[in-house]
PDB file of C-alpha atoms in Angstrom:
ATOM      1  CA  UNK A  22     -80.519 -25.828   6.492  1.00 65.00           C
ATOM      2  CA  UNK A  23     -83.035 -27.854   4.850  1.00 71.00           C
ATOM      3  CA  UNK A  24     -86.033 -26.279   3.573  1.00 89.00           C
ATOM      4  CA  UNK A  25     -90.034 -27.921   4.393  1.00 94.00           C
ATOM      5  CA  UNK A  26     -92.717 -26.271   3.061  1.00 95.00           C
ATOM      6  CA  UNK A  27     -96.811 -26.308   3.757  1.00 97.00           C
ATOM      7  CA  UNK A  28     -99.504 -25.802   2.077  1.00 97.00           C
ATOM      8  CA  UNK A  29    -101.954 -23.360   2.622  1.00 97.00           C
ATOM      9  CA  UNK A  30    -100.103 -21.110   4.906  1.00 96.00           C
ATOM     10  CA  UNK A  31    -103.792 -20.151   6.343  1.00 96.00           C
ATOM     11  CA  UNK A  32    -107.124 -21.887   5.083  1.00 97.00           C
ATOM     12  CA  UNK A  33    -111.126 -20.967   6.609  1.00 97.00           C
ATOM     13  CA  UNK A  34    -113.590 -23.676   6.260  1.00 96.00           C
ATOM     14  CA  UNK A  35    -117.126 -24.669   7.383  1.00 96.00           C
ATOM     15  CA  UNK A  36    -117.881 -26.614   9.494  1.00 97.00           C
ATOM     16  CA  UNK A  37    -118.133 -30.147   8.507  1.00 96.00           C
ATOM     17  CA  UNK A  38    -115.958 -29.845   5.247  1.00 97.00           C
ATOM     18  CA  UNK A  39    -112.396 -31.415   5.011  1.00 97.00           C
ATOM     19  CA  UNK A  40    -109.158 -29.436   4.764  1.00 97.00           C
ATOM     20  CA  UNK A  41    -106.505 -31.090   2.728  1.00 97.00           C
ATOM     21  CA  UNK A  42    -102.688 -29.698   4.515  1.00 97.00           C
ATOM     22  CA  UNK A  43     -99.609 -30.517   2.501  1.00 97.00           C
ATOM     23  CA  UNK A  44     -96.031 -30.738   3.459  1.00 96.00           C
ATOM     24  CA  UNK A  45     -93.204 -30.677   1.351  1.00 95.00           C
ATOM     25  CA  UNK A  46     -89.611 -31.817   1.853  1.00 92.00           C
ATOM     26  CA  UNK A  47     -87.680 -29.647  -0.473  1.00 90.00           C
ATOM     27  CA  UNK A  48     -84.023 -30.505  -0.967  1.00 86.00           C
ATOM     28  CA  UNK A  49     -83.809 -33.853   1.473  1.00 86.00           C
ATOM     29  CA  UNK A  50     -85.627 -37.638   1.323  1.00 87.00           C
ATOM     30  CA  UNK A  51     -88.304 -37.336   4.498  1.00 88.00           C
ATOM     31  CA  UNK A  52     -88.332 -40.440   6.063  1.00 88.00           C
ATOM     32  CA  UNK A  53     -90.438 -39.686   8.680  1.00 90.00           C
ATOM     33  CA  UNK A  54     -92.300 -36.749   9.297  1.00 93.00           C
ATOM     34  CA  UNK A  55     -94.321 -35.361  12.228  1.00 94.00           C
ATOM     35  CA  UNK A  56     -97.301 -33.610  12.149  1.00 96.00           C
ATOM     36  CA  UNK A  57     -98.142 -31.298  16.070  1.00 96.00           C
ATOM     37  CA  UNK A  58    -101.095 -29.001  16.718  1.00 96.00           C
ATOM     38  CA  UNK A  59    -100.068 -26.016  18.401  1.00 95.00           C
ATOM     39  CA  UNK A  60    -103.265 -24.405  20.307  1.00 93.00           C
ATOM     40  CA  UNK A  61    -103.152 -20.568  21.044  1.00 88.00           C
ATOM     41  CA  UNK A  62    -100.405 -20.020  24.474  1.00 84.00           C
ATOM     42  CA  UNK A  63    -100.219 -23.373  24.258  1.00 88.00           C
ATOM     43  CA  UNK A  64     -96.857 -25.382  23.399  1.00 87.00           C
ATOM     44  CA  UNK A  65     -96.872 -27.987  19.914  1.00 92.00           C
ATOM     45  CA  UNK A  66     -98.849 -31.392  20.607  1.00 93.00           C
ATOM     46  CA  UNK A  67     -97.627 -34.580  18.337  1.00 93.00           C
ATOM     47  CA  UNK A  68    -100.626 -35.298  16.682  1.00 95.00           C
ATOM     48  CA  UNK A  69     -99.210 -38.608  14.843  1.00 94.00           C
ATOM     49  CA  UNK A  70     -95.231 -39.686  12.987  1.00 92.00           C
ATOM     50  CA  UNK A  71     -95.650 -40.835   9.650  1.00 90.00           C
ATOM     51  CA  UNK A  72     -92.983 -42.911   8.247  1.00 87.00           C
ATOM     52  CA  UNK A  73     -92.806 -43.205   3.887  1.00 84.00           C
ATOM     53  CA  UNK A  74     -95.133 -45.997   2.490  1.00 83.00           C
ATOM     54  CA  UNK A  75     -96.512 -47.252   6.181  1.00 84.00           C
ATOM     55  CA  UNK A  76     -99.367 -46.191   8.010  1.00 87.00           C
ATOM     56  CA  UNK A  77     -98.945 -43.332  10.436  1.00 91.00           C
ATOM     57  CA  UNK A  78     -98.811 -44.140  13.944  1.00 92.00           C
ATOM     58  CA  UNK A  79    -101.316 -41.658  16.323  1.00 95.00           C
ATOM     59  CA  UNK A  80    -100.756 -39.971  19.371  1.00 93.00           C
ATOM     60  CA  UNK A  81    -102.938 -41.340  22.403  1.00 92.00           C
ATOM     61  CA  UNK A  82    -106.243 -39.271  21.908  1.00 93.00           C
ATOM     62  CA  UNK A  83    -105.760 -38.117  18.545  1.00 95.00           C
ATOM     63  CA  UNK A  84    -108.713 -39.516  16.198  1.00 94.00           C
ATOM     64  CA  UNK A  85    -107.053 -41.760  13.002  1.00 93.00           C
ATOM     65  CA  UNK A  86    -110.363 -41.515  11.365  1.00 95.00           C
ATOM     66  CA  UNK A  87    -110.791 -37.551  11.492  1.00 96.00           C
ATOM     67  CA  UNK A  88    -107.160 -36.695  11.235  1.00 97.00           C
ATOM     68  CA  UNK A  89    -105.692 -38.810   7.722  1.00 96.00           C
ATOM     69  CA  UNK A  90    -102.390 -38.788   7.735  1.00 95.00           C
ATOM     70  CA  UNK A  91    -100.545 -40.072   3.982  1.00 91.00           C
ATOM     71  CA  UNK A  92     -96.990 -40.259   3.527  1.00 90.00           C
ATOM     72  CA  UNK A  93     -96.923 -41.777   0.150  1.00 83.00           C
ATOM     73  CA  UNK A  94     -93.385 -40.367  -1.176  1.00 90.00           C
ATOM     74  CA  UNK A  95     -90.155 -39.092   0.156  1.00 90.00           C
ATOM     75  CA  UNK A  96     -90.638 -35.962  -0.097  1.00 92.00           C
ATOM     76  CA  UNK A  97     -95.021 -35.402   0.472  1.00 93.00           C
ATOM     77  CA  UNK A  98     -96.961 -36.366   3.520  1.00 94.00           C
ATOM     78  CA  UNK A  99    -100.635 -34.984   4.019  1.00 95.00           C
ATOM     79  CA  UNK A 100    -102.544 -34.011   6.758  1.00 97.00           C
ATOM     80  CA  UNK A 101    -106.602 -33.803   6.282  1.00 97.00           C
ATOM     81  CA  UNK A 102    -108.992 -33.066   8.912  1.00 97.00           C
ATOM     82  CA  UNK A 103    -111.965 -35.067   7.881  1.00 97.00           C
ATOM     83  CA  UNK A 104    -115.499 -33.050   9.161  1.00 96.00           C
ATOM     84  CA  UNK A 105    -113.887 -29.754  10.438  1.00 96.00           C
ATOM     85  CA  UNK A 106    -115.395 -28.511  13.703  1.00 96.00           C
ATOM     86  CA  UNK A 107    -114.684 -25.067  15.004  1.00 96.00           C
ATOM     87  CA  UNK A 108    -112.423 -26.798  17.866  1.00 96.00           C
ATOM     88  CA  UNK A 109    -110.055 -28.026  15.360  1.00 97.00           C
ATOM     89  CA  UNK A 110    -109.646 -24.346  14.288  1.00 97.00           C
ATOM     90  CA  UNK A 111    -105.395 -23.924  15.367  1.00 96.00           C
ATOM     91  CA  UNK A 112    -102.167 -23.871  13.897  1.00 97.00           C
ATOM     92  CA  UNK A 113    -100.810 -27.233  12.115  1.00 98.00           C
ATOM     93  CA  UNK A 114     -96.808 -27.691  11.819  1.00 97.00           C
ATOM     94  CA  UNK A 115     -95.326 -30.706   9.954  1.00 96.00           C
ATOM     95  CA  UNK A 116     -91.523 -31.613  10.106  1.00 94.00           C
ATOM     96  CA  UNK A 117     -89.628 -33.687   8.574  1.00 92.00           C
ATOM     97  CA  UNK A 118     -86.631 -35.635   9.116  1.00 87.00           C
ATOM     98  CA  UNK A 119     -84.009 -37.945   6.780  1.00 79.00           C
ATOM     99  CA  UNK A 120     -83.352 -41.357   7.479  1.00 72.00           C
ATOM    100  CA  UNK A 121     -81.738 -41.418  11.053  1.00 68.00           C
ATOM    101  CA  UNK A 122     -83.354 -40.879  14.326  1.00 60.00           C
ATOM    102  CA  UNK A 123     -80.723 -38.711  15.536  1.00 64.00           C
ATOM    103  CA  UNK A 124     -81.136 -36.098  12.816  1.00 73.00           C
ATOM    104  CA  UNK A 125     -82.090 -33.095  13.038  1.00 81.00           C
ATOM    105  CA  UNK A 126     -85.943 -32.571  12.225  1.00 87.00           C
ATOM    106  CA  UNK A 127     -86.968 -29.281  10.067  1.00 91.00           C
ATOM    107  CA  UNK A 128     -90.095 -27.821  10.699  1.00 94.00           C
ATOM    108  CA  UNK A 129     -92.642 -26.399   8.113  1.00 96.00           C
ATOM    109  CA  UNK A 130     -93.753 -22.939   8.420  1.00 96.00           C
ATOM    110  CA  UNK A 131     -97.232 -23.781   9.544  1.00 96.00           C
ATOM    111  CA  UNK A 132    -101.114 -24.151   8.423  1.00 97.00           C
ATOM    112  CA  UNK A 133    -103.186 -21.809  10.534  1.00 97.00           C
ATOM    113  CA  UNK A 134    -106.758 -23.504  10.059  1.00 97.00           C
ATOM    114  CA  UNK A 135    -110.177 -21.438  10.956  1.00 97.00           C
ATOM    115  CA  UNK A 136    -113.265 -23.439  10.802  1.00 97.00           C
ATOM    116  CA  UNK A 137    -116.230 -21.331  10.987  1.00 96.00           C
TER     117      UNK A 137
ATOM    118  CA  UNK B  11     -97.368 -34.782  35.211  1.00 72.00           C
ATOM    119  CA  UNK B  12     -96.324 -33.045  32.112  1.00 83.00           C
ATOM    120  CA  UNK B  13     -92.545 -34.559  30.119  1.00 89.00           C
ATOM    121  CA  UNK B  14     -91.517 -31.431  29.994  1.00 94.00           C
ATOM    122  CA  UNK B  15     -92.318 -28.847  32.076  1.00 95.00           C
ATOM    123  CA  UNK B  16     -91.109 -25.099  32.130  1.00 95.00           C
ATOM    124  CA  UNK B  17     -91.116 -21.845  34.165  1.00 89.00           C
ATOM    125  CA  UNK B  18     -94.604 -20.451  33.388  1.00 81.00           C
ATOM    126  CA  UNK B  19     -93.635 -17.216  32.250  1.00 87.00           C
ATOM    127  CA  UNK B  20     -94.124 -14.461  30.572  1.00 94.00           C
ATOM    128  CA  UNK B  21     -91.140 -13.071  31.245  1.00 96.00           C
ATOM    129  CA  UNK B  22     -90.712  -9.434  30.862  1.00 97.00           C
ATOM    130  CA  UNK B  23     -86.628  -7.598  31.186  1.00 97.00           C
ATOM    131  CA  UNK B  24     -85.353  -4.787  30.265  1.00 97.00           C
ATOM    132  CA  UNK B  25     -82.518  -4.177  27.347  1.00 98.00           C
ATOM    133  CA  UNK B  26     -79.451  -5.584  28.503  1.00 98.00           C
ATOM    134  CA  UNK B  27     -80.747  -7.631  30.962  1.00 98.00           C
ATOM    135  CA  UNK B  28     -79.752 -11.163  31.725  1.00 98.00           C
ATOM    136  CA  UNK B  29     -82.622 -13.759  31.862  1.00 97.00           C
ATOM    137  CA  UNK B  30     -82.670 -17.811  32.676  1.00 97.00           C
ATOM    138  CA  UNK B  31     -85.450 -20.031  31.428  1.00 97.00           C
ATOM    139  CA  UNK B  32     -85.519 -23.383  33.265  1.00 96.00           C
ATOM    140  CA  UNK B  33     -86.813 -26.622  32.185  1.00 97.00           C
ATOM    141  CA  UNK B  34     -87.069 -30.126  34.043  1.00 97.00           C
ATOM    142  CA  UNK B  35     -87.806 -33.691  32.477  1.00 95.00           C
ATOM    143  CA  UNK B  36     -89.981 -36.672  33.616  1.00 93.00           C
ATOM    144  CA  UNK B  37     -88.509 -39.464  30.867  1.00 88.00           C
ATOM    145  CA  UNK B  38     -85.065 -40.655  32.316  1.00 86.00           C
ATOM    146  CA  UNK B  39     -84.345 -42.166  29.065  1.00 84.00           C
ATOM    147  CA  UNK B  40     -84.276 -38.875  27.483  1.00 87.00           C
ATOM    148  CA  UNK B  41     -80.978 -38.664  25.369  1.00 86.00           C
ATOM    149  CA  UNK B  42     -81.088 -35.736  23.209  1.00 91.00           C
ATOM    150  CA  UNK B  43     -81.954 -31.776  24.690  1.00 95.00           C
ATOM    151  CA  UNK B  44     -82.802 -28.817  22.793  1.00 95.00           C
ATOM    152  CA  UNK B  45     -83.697 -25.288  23.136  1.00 97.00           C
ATOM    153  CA  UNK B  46     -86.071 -23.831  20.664  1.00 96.00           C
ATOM    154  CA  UNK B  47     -87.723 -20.205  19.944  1.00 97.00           C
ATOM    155  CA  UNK B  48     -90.589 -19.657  18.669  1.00 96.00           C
ATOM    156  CA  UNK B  49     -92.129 -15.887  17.377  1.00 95.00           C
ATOM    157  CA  UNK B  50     -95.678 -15.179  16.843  1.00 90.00           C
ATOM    158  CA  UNK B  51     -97.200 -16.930  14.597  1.00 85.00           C
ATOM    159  CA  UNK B  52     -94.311 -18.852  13.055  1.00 92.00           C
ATOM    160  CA  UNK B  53     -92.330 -22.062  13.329  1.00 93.00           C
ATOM    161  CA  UNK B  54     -90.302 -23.517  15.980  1.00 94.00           C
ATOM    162  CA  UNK B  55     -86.298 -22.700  15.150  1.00 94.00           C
ATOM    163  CA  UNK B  56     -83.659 -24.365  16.248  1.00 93.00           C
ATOM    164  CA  UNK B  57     -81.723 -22.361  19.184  1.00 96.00           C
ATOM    165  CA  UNK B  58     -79.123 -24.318  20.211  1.00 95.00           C
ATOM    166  CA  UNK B  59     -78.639 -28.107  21.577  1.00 93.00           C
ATOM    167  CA  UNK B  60     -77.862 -28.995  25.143  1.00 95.00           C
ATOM    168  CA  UNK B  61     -74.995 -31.193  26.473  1.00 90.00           C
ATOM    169  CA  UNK B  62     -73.638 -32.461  29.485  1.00 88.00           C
ATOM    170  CA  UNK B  63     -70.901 -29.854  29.458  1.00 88.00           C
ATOM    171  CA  UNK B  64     -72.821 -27.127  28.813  1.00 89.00           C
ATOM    172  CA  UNK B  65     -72.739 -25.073  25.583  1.00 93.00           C
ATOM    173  CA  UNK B  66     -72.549 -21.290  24.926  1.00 94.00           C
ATOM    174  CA  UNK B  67     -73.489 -19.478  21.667  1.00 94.00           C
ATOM    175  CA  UNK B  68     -72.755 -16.082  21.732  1.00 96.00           C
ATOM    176  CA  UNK B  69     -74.946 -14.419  24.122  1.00 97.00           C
ATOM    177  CA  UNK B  70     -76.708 -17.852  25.070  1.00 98.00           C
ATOM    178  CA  UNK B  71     -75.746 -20.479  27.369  1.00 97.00           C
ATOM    179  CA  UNK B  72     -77.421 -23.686  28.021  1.00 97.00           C
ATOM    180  CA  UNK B  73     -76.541 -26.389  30.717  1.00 96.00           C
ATOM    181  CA  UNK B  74     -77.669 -29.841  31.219  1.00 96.00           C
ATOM    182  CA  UNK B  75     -78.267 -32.234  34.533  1.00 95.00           C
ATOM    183  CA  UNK B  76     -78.693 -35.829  33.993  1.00 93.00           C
ATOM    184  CA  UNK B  77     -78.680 -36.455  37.445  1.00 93.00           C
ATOM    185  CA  UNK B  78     -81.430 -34.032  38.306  1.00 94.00           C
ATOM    186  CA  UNK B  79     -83.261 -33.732  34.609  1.00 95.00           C
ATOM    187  CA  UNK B  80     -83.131 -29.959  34.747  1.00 96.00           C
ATOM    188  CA  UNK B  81     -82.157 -28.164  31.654  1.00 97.00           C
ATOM    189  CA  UNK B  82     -81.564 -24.459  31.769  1.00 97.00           C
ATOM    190  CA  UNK B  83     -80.709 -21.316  29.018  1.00 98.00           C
ATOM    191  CA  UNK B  84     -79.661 -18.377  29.940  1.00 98.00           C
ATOM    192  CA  UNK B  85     -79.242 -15.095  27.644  1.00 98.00           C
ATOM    193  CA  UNK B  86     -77.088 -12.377  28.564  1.00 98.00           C
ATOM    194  CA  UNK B  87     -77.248  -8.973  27.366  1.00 98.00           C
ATOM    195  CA  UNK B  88     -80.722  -9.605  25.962  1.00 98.00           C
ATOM    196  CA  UNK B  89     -82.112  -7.691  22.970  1.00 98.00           C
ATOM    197  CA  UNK B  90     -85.262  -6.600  21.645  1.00 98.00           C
ATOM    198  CA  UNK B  91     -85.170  -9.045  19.187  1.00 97.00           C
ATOM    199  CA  UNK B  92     -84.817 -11.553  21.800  1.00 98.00           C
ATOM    200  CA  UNK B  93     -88.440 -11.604  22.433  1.00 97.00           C
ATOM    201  CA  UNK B  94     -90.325 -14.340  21.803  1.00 97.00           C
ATOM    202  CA  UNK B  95     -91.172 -17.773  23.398  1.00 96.00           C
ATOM    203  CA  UNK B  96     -88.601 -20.259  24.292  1.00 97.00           C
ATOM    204  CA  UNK B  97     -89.394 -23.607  24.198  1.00 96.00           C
ATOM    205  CA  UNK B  98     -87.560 -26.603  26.078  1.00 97.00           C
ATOM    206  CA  UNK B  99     -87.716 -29.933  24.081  1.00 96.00           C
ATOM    207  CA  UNK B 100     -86.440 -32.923  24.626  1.00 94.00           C
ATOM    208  CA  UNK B 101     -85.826 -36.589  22.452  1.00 90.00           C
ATOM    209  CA  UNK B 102     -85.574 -40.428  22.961  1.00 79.00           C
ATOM    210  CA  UNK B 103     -84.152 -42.300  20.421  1.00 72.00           C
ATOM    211  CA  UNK B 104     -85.214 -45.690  22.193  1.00 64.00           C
ATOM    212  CA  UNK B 105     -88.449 -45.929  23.206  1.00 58.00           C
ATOM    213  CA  UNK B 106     -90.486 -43.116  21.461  1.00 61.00           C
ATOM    214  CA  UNK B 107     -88.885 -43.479  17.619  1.00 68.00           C
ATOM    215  CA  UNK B 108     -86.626 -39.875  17.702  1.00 76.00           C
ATOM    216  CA  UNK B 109     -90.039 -37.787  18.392  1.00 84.00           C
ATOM    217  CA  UNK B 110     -89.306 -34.443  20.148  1.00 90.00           C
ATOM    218  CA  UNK B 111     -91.243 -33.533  23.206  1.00 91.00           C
ATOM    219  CA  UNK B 112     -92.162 -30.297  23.734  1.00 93.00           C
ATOM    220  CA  UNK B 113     -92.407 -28.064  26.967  1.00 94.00           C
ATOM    221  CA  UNK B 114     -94.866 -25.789  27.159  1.00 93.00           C
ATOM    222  CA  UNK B 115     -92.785 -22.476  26.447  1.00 94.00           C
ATOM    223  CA  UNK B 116     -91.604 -19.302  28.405  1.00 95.00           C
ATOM    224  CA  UNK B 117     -92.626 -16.276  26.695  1.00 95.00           C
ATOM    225  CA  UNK B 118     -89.879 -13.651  26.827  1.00 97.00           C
ATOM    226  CA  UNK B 119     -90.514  -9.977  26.341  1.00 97.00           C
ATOM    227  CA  UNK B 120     -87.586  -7.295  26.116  1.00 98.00           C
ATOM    228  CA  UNK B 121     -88.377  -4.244  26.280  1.00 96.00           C
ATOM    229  CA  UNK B 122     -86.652  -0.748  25.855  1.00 95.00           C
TER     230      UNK B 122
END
């Protein structure tokens, strides 16, 4: 299957620095790629979809001005948490998926973020 | 109401065991249906899709109802390896752009 990568796999910052997270499409053109927020016991949240060369479009409750979304090639989209708080410490997963909505969406291997 | 809501789990069988996971939907307009697992610490994988007619991989078997928008999986013969949280998910290709909505998992622990 198609390979998506991240970048760091784990990252601790303090409080009230930002935290850069990249995600990689490897072998495939991303079209649109996802970024979710997975909480401890707690199932993945869509934070925001980011389509190549447009602006990403947010989740209800998720802040556009803390959470930057930029999905300027194929095959790159970043995720940076602007002013890191301890309750943004969890685990960040990106996928990505080609140019059809019915295909199948590959999933990074994660960001576990720790803000102290 | 949650989308997609599952049993609460954890779940906690024996080797060899069978086990069923079930899953119901809110969005009627849901169109694709997927079963995911997720270990510790790691991704979501790709189990196996869900159709109308029901699908079996192996030791796994999933069923879908339109009708009622319950999906279920059920693993026979489970393994130690089986352990680890299953998540339901579902997708609309009309009126939410393709995104997959998760459920909120059933952990699964086999044990010896």
């Amino acid at each position: 299957g198609a390979v998506v990568s991240q970048h760091p796999s784990r990252v601790i910052c303090k409080s009230g620095t930002s935290v850069k997270i990249e995600c990689r499409s490897l072998d495939f053109q991303a079209t649109t790629m996802f970024w979710y927020r997975q909480f401890p016991k707690q199932s993945l949240m869509l934070m925001a979809t980011s389509n190549e060369g447009s602006k990403a479009t947010y989740e209800q409750g998720v802040e556009k001005d803390k959470f930057l979304i930029n999905h300027a090639s194929l095959t790159l989209s970043t995720l940076t948490v602007t002013s890191a708080h301890p309750e943004d410490s969890s685990f960040y997963i990106c996928s990505a998926r080609g140019e059809r909505a019915a295909t199948e969406q590959y999933f990074g291997p994660g960001t576990r973020l720790t803000v102290t | 109401r949650k989308e997609v809501e599952q049993d609460p789990g954890p779940f906690n069988v024996p080797e060899g065991a069978t086990v069923a996971f079930n899953c119901t939907y809110s969005n009627s307009a849901s169109q694709s249906f997927f079963w995911y697992r997720q270990d510790c610490r790691k991704e979501p994988k790709l189990l196996m899709s869900v159709y109308s007619s029901g699908n079996e991989d192996g030791r796994f078997t999933a069923q879908l109802n339109r009708a009622s928008q319950y999906i279920s999986l059920l693993i026979r013969d489970s393994k130690l390896s089986d352990s680890a949280t299953y998540l339901c998910v579902v997708r609309s290709l009309y009126n939410q752009g393709g995104k997959l909505i998760f459920g909120q998992g059933t952990e699964l622990s086999v044990k010896p």
